[in-house]
Coordinates of N, CA and C in Angstrom, one line a residue:
M98 N 0.8 -1.2 0.0 CA 0.0 0.0 0.0 C 0.9 1.2 0.0
T99 N 0.5 2.2 -0.8 CA 1.3 3.4 -0.9 C 1.2 4.2 0.4
R100 N 2.3 5.0 0.6 CA 2.3 5.9 1.8 C 1.2 6.9 1.7
A101 N 0.8 7.3 0.5 CA -0.2 8.3 0.3 C -1.6 7.7 0.8
L102 N -1.8 6.5 0.5 CA -3.1 5.9 0.9 C -3.1 5.7 2.4
I103 N -2.0 5.4 3.0 CA -1.9 5.3 4.5 C -2.2 6.6 5.1
A104 N -1.6 7.7 4.6 CA -1.8 9.0 5.1 C -3.2 9.4 4.9
M105 N -3.8 9.0 3.8 CA -5.2 9.4 3.5 C -6.2 8.8 4.5
V106 N -5.9 7.6 4.9 CA -6.8 6.9 5.7 C -6.6 7.4 7.2
G107 N -7.2 8.5 7.5 CA -7.1 9.1 8.8 C -8.1 8.5 9.7
L108 N -8.8 7.5 9.3 CA -9.8 6.8 9.9 C -10.7 7.7 10.8
T109 N -11.6 7.2 11.5 CA -12.6 7.9 12.2 C -12.0 8.5 13.5
F110 N -12.9 8.9 14.3 CA -12.5 9.4 15.6 C -11.7 8.5 16.3
V111 N -11.8 7.2 16.0 CA -11.0 6.1 16.6 C -9.5 6.4 16.4
L112 N -9.2 6.6 15.1 CA -7.8 6.9 14.8 C -7.3 8.1 15.5
G113 N -8.1 9.1 15.5 CA -7.7 10.4 16.1 C -7.4 10.1 17.6
R114 N -8.3 9.4 18.3 CA -8.1 9.1 19.7 C -6.9 8.2 19.9
A115 N -6.8 7.2 19.1 CA -5.7 6.2 19.2 C -4.4 6.9 19.0
T116 N -4.4 7.8 18.0 CA -3.2 8.6 17.7 C -2.8 9.5 18.9
D117 N -3.8 10.1 19.5 CA -3.6 11.0 20.6 C -3.0 10.1 21.8
A118 N -3.6 9.0 22.0 CA -3.1 8.2 23.1 C -1.7 7.7 22.9
V119 N -1.3 7.4 21.7 CA 0.1 7.0 21.4 C 1.0 8.1 21.3
G120 N 0.6 9.2 20.7 CA 1.5 10.3 20.3 C 1.7 11.5 21.3
Q121 N 0.9 11.6 22.3 CA 1.0 12.8 23.1 C 1.6 12.5 24.5
A122 N 2.4 11.5 24.6 CA 3.0 11.3 25.9 C 3.9 12.6 26.2
P123 N 4.0 13.0 27.4 CA 4.7 14.2 27.7 C 6.1 14.3 27.2
Q124 N 6.8 13.1 27.2 CA 8.2 13.1 26.7 C 8.4 13.0 25.2
A125 N 7.3 12.8 24.5 CA 7.4 12.6 23.0 C 7.8 13.9 22.3
V126 N 8.7 13.8 21.4 CA 9.1 14.9 20.6 C 8.4 14.8 19.3
P127 N 8.3 15.9 18.5 CA 7.5 15.9 17.3 C 7.8 14.7 16.4
S128 N 9.1 14.4 16.2 CA 9.4 13.3 15.2 C 8.9 12.0 15.8
D129 N 9.0 11.8 17.1 CA 8.5 10.6 17.7 C 7.0 10.5 17.6
R130 N 6.3 11.6 17.7 CA 4.9 11.6 17.6 C 4.5 11.3 16.2
A131 N 5.1 11.8 15.2 CA 4.8 11.6 13.8 C 5.0 10.1 13.5
A132 N 6.1 9.5 14.0 CA 6.4 8.1 13.8 C 5.4 7.3 14.4
A133 N 4.9 7.6 15.6 CA 3.9 6.9 16.3 C 2.6 6.9 15.6
Q134 N 2.3 8.1 15.0 CA 1.0 8.3 14.3 C 1.1 7.4 13.0
D135 N 2.2 7.4 12.3 CA 2.4 6.5 11.1 C 2.2 5.1 11.5
R136 N 2.8 4.6 12.6 CA 2.6 3.2 13.0 C 1.1 2.9 13.3
V137 N 0.5 3.8 14.0 CA -1.0 3.6 14.3 C -1.8 3.5 13.0
R138 N -1.5 4.5 12.0 CA -2.2 4.5 10.8 C -2.0 3.1 10.0
E139 N -0.7 2.7 10.0 CA -0.4 1.5 9.3 C -1.1 0.3 9.9
R140 N -1.2 0.3 11.2 CA -1.9 -0.8 11.9 C -3.4 -0.8 11.7
V141 N -3.9 0.4 11.7 CA -5.4 0.5 11.4 C -5.7 0.1 10.0
V142 N -4.9 0.5 9.0 CA -5.1 0.1 7.7 C -5.0 -1.5 7.6
R143 N -4.0 -2.1 8.2 CA -3.9 -3.5 8.2 C -5.1 -4.2 8.8
L144 N -5.6 -3.6 9.9 CA -6.8 -4.2 10.6 C -8.0 -4.0 9.7
L145 N -8.1 -2.9 9.0 CA -9.3 -2.7 8.1 C -9.2 -3.7 7.0
R146 N -8.1 -4.1 6.5 CA -7.9 -5.1 5.5 C -8.2 -6.5 6.0
E147 N -7.6 -6.8 7.2 CA -7.7 -8.2 7.7 C -9.0 -8.4 8.4
R148 N -9.5 -7.6 9.3 CA -10.7 -7.9 10.0 C -12.0 -7.4 9.3
V149 N -11.9 -6.3 8.6 CA -13.1 -5.8 8.0 C -13.2 -6.3 6.5
G150 N -12.0 -6.6 5.9 CA -12.0 -7.1 4.5 C -12.2 -6.0 3.5
L151 N -11.6 -4.8 3.8 CA -11.7 -3.7 2.8 C -10.7 -3.8 1.8
S152 N -11.0 -3.4 0.6 CA -10.1 -3.3 -0.6 C -9.5 -1.9 -0.6
D153 N -8.5 -1.7 -1.5 CA -7.8 -0.4 -1.6 C -8.9 0.6 -2.0
D154 N -9.8 0.3 -2.9 CA -10.8 1.2 -3.3 C -11.7 1.6 -2.2
Q155 N -12.1 0.6 -1.4 CA -13.0 0.9 -0.2 C -12.2 1.8 0.8
L156 N -10.9 1.5 1.0 CA -10.2 2.3 1.9 C -10.1 3.8 1.5
R157 N -9.9 4.0 0.2 CA -9.9 5.3 -0.4 C -11.3 6.0 -0.2
R158 N -12.3 5.3 -0.3 CA -13.7 5.9 -0.2 C -14.0 6.1 1.3
L159 N -13.4 5.3 2.2 CA -13.7 5.5 3.6 C -13.0 6.7 4.2
A160 N -11.8 7.0 3.7 CA -11.0 8.1 4.3 C -11.8 9.5 4.4
P161 N -12.3 10.0 3.3 CA -13.0 11.3 3.5 C -14.3 11.2 4.3
I162 N -15.0 10.1 4.2 CA -16.2 9.9 5.0 C -15.8 9.9 6.5
S163 N -14.8 9.1 6.9 CA -14.4 9.0 8.3 C -13.9 10.4 8.8
Q164 N -13.2 11.1 8.0 CA -12.7 12.4 8.4 C -13.9 13.4 8.7
N165 N -14.9 13.4 7.7 CA -16.0 14.2 7.9 C -16.8 13.9 9.2
F166 N -17.1 12.6 9.4 CA -17.9 12.2 10.5 C -17.1 12.4 11.8
D167 N -15.8 12.2 11.8 CA -14.9 12.4 12.9 C -15.0 13.9 13.4
R168 N -14.9 14.8 12.4 CA -15.0 16.2 12.8 C -16.3 16.5 13.4
R169 N -17.4 16.0 12.9 CA -18.7 16.3 13.4 C -19.0 15.6 14.8
R170 N -18.4 14.4 14.9 CA -18.6 13.7 16.2 C -17.8 14.4 17.3
Q171 N -16.6 14.9 17.0 CA -15.8 15.7 17.9 C -16.5 16.9 18.4
A172 N -17.2 17.6 17.5 CA -18.0 18.8 17.8 C -19.1 18.5 18.8
I173 N -19.8 17.4 18.6 CA -20.8 16.9 19.5 C -20.2 16.6 20.9
F174 N -19.1 15.9 20.9 CA -18.5 15.5 22.2 C -18.0 16.7 22.9
R175 N -17.5 17.7 22.2 CA -17.0 19.0 22.9 C -18.3 19.7 23.5
E176 N -19.3 19.7 22.8 CA -20.6 20.4 23.3 C -21.1 19.6 24.5
E177 N -21.1 18.3 24.4 CA -21.6 17.5 25.5 C -20.7 17.7 26.8
R178 N -19.4 17.7 26.6 CA -18.5 17.9 27.7 C -18.8 19.3 28.4
A179 N -18.9 20.3 27.5 CA -19.2 21.6 28.1 C -20.6 21.6 28.8
T180 N -21.6 21.0 28.3 CA -22.9 20.9 28.9 C -22.8 20.2 30.3
R181 N -22.0 19.1 30.3 CA -21.8 18.3 31.6 C -21.1 19.2 32.6
Q182 N -20.1 19.9 32.2 CA -19.3 20.8 33.1 C -20.3 21.9 33.7
T183 N -21.1 22.4 32.8 CA -22.0 23.5 33.3 C -23.0 22.9 34.2
L184 N -23.5 21.7 33.9 CA -24.5 21.0 34.8 C -23.8 20.7 36.2
R185 N -22.5 20.3 36.1 CA -21.8 20.0 37.4 C -21.7 21.3 38.2
R186 N -21.3 22.4 37.6 CA -21.2 23.6 38.3 C -22.6 24.0 38.9
E187 N -23.6 23.9 38.1 CA -24.9 24.2 38.6 C -25.3 23.4 39.8
L188 N -25.0 22.1 39.8 CA -25.3 21.2 40.9 C -24.4 21.4 42.1
S189 N -23.3 22.0 41.9 CA -22.4 22.2 43.1 C -22.7 23.4 44.0
V190 N -23.6 24.3 43.5 CA -24.0 25.4 44.3 C -25.1 24.9 45.3
E191 N -25.2 25.6 46.4 CA -26.1 25.2 47.4 C -27.6 25.2 47.0
S192 N -28.0 26.2 46.2 CA -29.3 26.3 45.7 C -29.4 26.3 44.2
S193 N -29.4 25.1 43.6 CA -29.4 24.9 42.1 C -30.7 25.5 41.5
D194 N -30.5 26.1 40.4 CA -31.6 26.7 39.6 C -32.3 25.5 38.9
Q195 N -33.5 25.2 39.3 CA -34.2 24.0 38.8 C -34.4 24.1 37.2
A196 N -34.7 25.3 36.8 CA -35.0 25.4 35.3 C -33.7 25.2 34.5
R197 N -32.6 25.7 35.1 CA -31.3 25.6 34.3 C -30.9 24.1 34.4
V198 N -31.0 23.4 35.5 CA -30.7 22.0 35.6 C -31.5 21.2 34.5
A199 N -32.8 21.5 34.5 CA -33.7 20.8 33.5 C -33.3 21.1 32.1
A200 N -32.9 22.3 31.8 CA -32.4 22.7 30.5 C -31.2 21.9 30.1
H201 N -30.2 21.8 31.0 CA -29.0 21.0 30.8 C -29.3 19.6 30.6
I202 N -30.2 19.0 31.3 CA -30.6 17.6 31.1 C -31.2 17.4 29.7
D203 N -32.1 18.3 29.4 CA -32.7 18.2 28.0 C -31.6 18.4 26.9
Q204 N -30.6 19.2 27.2 CA -29.5 19.4 26.2 C -28.7 18.1 26.1
L205 N -28.5 17.5 27.2 CA -27.7 16.2 27.1 C -28.4 15.1 26.3
F206 N -29.8 15.0 26.5 CA -30.5 14.1 25.7 C -30.6 14.5 24.2
A207 N -30.6 15.8 23.9 CA -30.6 16.2 22.5 C -29.3 15.9 21.9
L208 N -28.2 16.0 22.6 CA -26.9 15.7 22.1 C -26.8 14.2 21.8
Q209 N -27.4 13.4 22.7 CA -27.4 11.9 22.5 C -28.1 11.6 21.2
R210 N -29.2 12.3 21.0 CA -30.0 12.0 19.8 C -29.2 12.4 18.5
R211 N -28.5 13.6 18.6 CA -27.7 14.0 17.5 C -26.6 13.0 17.2
R212 N -26.0 12.5 18.3 CA -24.9 11.5 18.1 C -25.5 10.2 17.4
L213 N -26.7 9.8 17.8 CA -27.3 8.6 17.2 C -27.7 8.9 15.7
D214 N -28.2 10.1 15.5 CA -28.5 10.5 14.1 C -27.3 10.5 13.2
L215 N -26.2 11.0 13.8 CA -24.9 11.1 13.0 C -24.4 9.7 12.7
A216 N -24.5 8.8 13.7 CA -24.1 7.4 13.4 C -25.0 6.7 12.3
A217 N -26.2 7.0 12.3 CA -27.1 6.4 11.3 C -26.8 7.0 9.9
E218 N -26.5 8.3 9.9 CA -26.1 8.9 8.6 C -24.8 8.3 8.1
E219 N -23.9 8.2 9.0 CA -22.6 7.5 8.6 C -22.8 6.1 8.1
Q220 N -23.6 5.4 8.7 CA -23.9 4.0 8.2 C -24.5 4.0 6.8
R221 N -25.4 5.0 6.6 CA -26.0 5.1 5.2 C -24.9 5.4 4.2
E222 N -24.0 6.2 4.5 CA -22.9 6.5 3.6 C -22.0 5.3 3.4
L223 N -21.7 4.6 4.5 CA -20.8 3.5 4.4 C -21.5 2.3 3.6
A224 N -22.8 2.3 3.6 CA -23.6 1.2 2.9 C -23.4 1.4 1.4
A225 N -23.0 2.5 0.9 CA -22.8 2.7 -0.5 C -21.7 1.9 -1.1
F226 N -20.7 1.5 -0.2 CA -19.6 0.8 -0.7 C -19.1 -0.3 0.2
M227 N -19.8 -0.5 1.3 CA -19.4 -1.7 2.2 C -20.6 -2.6 2.3
T228 N -20.3 -3.9 2.5 CA -21.4 -4.8 2.7 C -21.9 -4.7 4.1
P229 N -23.1 -5.2 4.5 CA -23.5 -5.2 5.9 C -22.5 -5.9 6.8
V230 N -21.9 -7.0 6.4 CA -21.0 -7.7 7.2 C -19.7 -6.8 7.5
Q231 N -19.3 -6.1 6.4 CA -18.1 -5.2 6.6 C -18.5 -4.1 7.5
R232 N -19.7 -3.5 7.4 CA -20.1 -2.4 8.3 C -20.1 -2.9 9.7
A233 N -20.6 -4.1 10.0 CA -20.7 -4.6 11.3 C -19.3 -4.8 11.9
R234 N -18.4 -5.4 11.0 CA -17.0 -5.6 11.5 C -16.3 -4.2 11.7
Y235 N -16.6 -3.3 10.9 CA -16.1 -1.9 11.1 C -16.5 -1.3 12.4
L236 N -17.8 -1.4 12.7 CA -18.3 -1.0 14.0 C -17.6 -1.6 15.2
A237 N -17.4 -2.9 15.1 CA -16.7 -3.7 16.1 C -15.3 -3.2 16.2
L238 N -14.6 -3.0 15.1 CA -13.2 -2.5 15.1 C -13.1 -1.1 15.7
Q239 N -14.1 -0.3 15.4 CA -14.1 1.1 15.9 C -14.2 1.0 17.5
E240 N -15.1 0.2 17.9 CA -15.3 0.1 19.4 C -14.1 -0.5 20.1
H241 N -13.5 -1.5 19.5 CA -12.2 -2.1 20.0 C -11.1 -1.0 20.1
L242 N -10.9 -0.2 19.0 CA -9.9 0.8 19.0 C -10.2 1.9 20.0
R243 N -11.5 2.3 20.1 CA -11.9 3.3 21.0 C -11.5 2.9 22.5
R244 N -11.8 1.6 22.8 CA -11.5 1.1 24.2 C -10.0 1.1 24.4
R245 N -9.3 0.6 23.4 CA -7.8 0.6 23.6 C -7.2 2.0 23.8
A246 N -7.7 3.0 23.0 CA -7.2 4.3 23.2 C -7.6 4.9 24.6
E247 N -8.8 4.6 25.0 CA -9.2 5.0 26.3 C -8.4 4.4 27.4
E248 N -8.1 3.1 27.3 CA -7.2 2.5 28.2 C -5.8 3.1 28.3
M249 N -5.3 3.4 27.1 CA -4.0 4.0 27.0 C -4.0 5.4 27.7
R250 N -5.0 6.2 27.5 CA -5.1 7.5 28.1 C -5.2 7.3 29.6
R251 N -6.0 6.3 30.1 CA -6.2 6.1 31.5 C -4.8 5.7 32.1
R252 N -4.1 4.9 31.5 CA -2.8 4.5 32.0 C -1.9 5.7 32.2
R253 N -2.0 6.7 31.3 CA -1.2 7.9 31.4 C -1.8 8.9 32.3
G254 N -3.0 8.6 32.8 CA -3.7 9.5 33.7 C -4.4 10.6 33.0
D255 N -4.7 10.5 31.7 CA -5.4 11.5 31.0 C -6.9 11.4 31.0
A256 N -7.4 10.3 31.4 CA -8.9 10.0 31.4 C -9.4 9.5 32.7
P257 N -10.6 9.8 33.0 CA -11.2 9.2 34.3 C -11.4 7.7 34.1
P258 N -11.3 6.9 35.1 CA -11.6 5.5 35.0 C -13.1 5.3 34.5
R259 N -13.3 4.2 33.8 CA -14.6 3.9 33.3 C -15.5 3.4 34.4
G260 N -16.8 3.7 34.3 CA -17.7 3.1 35.3 C -17.7 3.9 36.6
G261 N -17.4 3.1 37.7 CA -17.5 3.7 39.1 C -16.7 4.9 39.3
G262 N -15.6 5.1 38.6 CA -14.7 6.2 38.9 C -15.3 7.6 38.5
R263 N -16.4 7.6 37.8 CA -17.0 8.9 37.4 C -18.0 9.3 38.4
R264 N -18.3 8.5 39.4 CA -19.3 8.9 40.4 C -18.7 9.6 41.6
G265 N -19.4 10.3 42.3 CA -18.9 10.9 43.5 C -18.9 9.9 44.6
P266 N -18.8 10.3 45.8 CA -18.8 9.4 47.0 C -20.1 8.7 47.1
P267 N -20.1 7.5 47.7 CA -21.4 6.8 48.0 C -22.4 7.7 48.7
G268 N -23.6 7.7 48.2 CA -24.6 8.5 48.9 C -24.7 10.0 48.4
G269 N -23.6 10.4 47.6 CA -23.6 11.7 47.1 C -24.2 11.8 45.8
P270 N -24.3 13.0 45.2 CA -24.9 13.1 43.9 C -24.1 12.5 42.8
P271 N -24.7 12.0 41.8 CA -23.9 11.4 40.6 C -23.1 12.5 39.9
R272 N -22.0 12.1 39.3 CA -21.2 13.1 38.6 C -21.7 13.0 37.1
F273 N -21.7 14.2 36.5 CA -22.1 14.3 35.1 C -20.9 14.6 34.3

């Protein structure tokens, strides 16, 4: 596979997150980061070929779609993070404004709907050149890579632990 194709396959938000997890260690210098990103891209391309069964043509078609949806997904995640932070601040005051809390909860559900709509739109576009089996394998690979990237960030201390680590003390209010 040519280096241009490897570079073009910037894969979805998975690749962006996996690349961040590998390439942003505090001691990493720019050339080390670039080399790590290249290794991640090459591994993802190999996995897309081996596990998903994509051809060179399918990989070329996937690249711009995944970049587009990655950008849009990241915008939703940033908005969701900001909404959760605002909700946390509102809940941390002694007398929370009920209307604002309700509005933030509604916003979180709206963002979840947008995320689901975006995923459905992405699947429709992928269906134009991937078989249903390839799409299912692609989803599984995305989830696997997402979890690996999250685990790598957690090991470095960049992400909260999954599950119980996101809640406050027992008996206290849940964390958002």
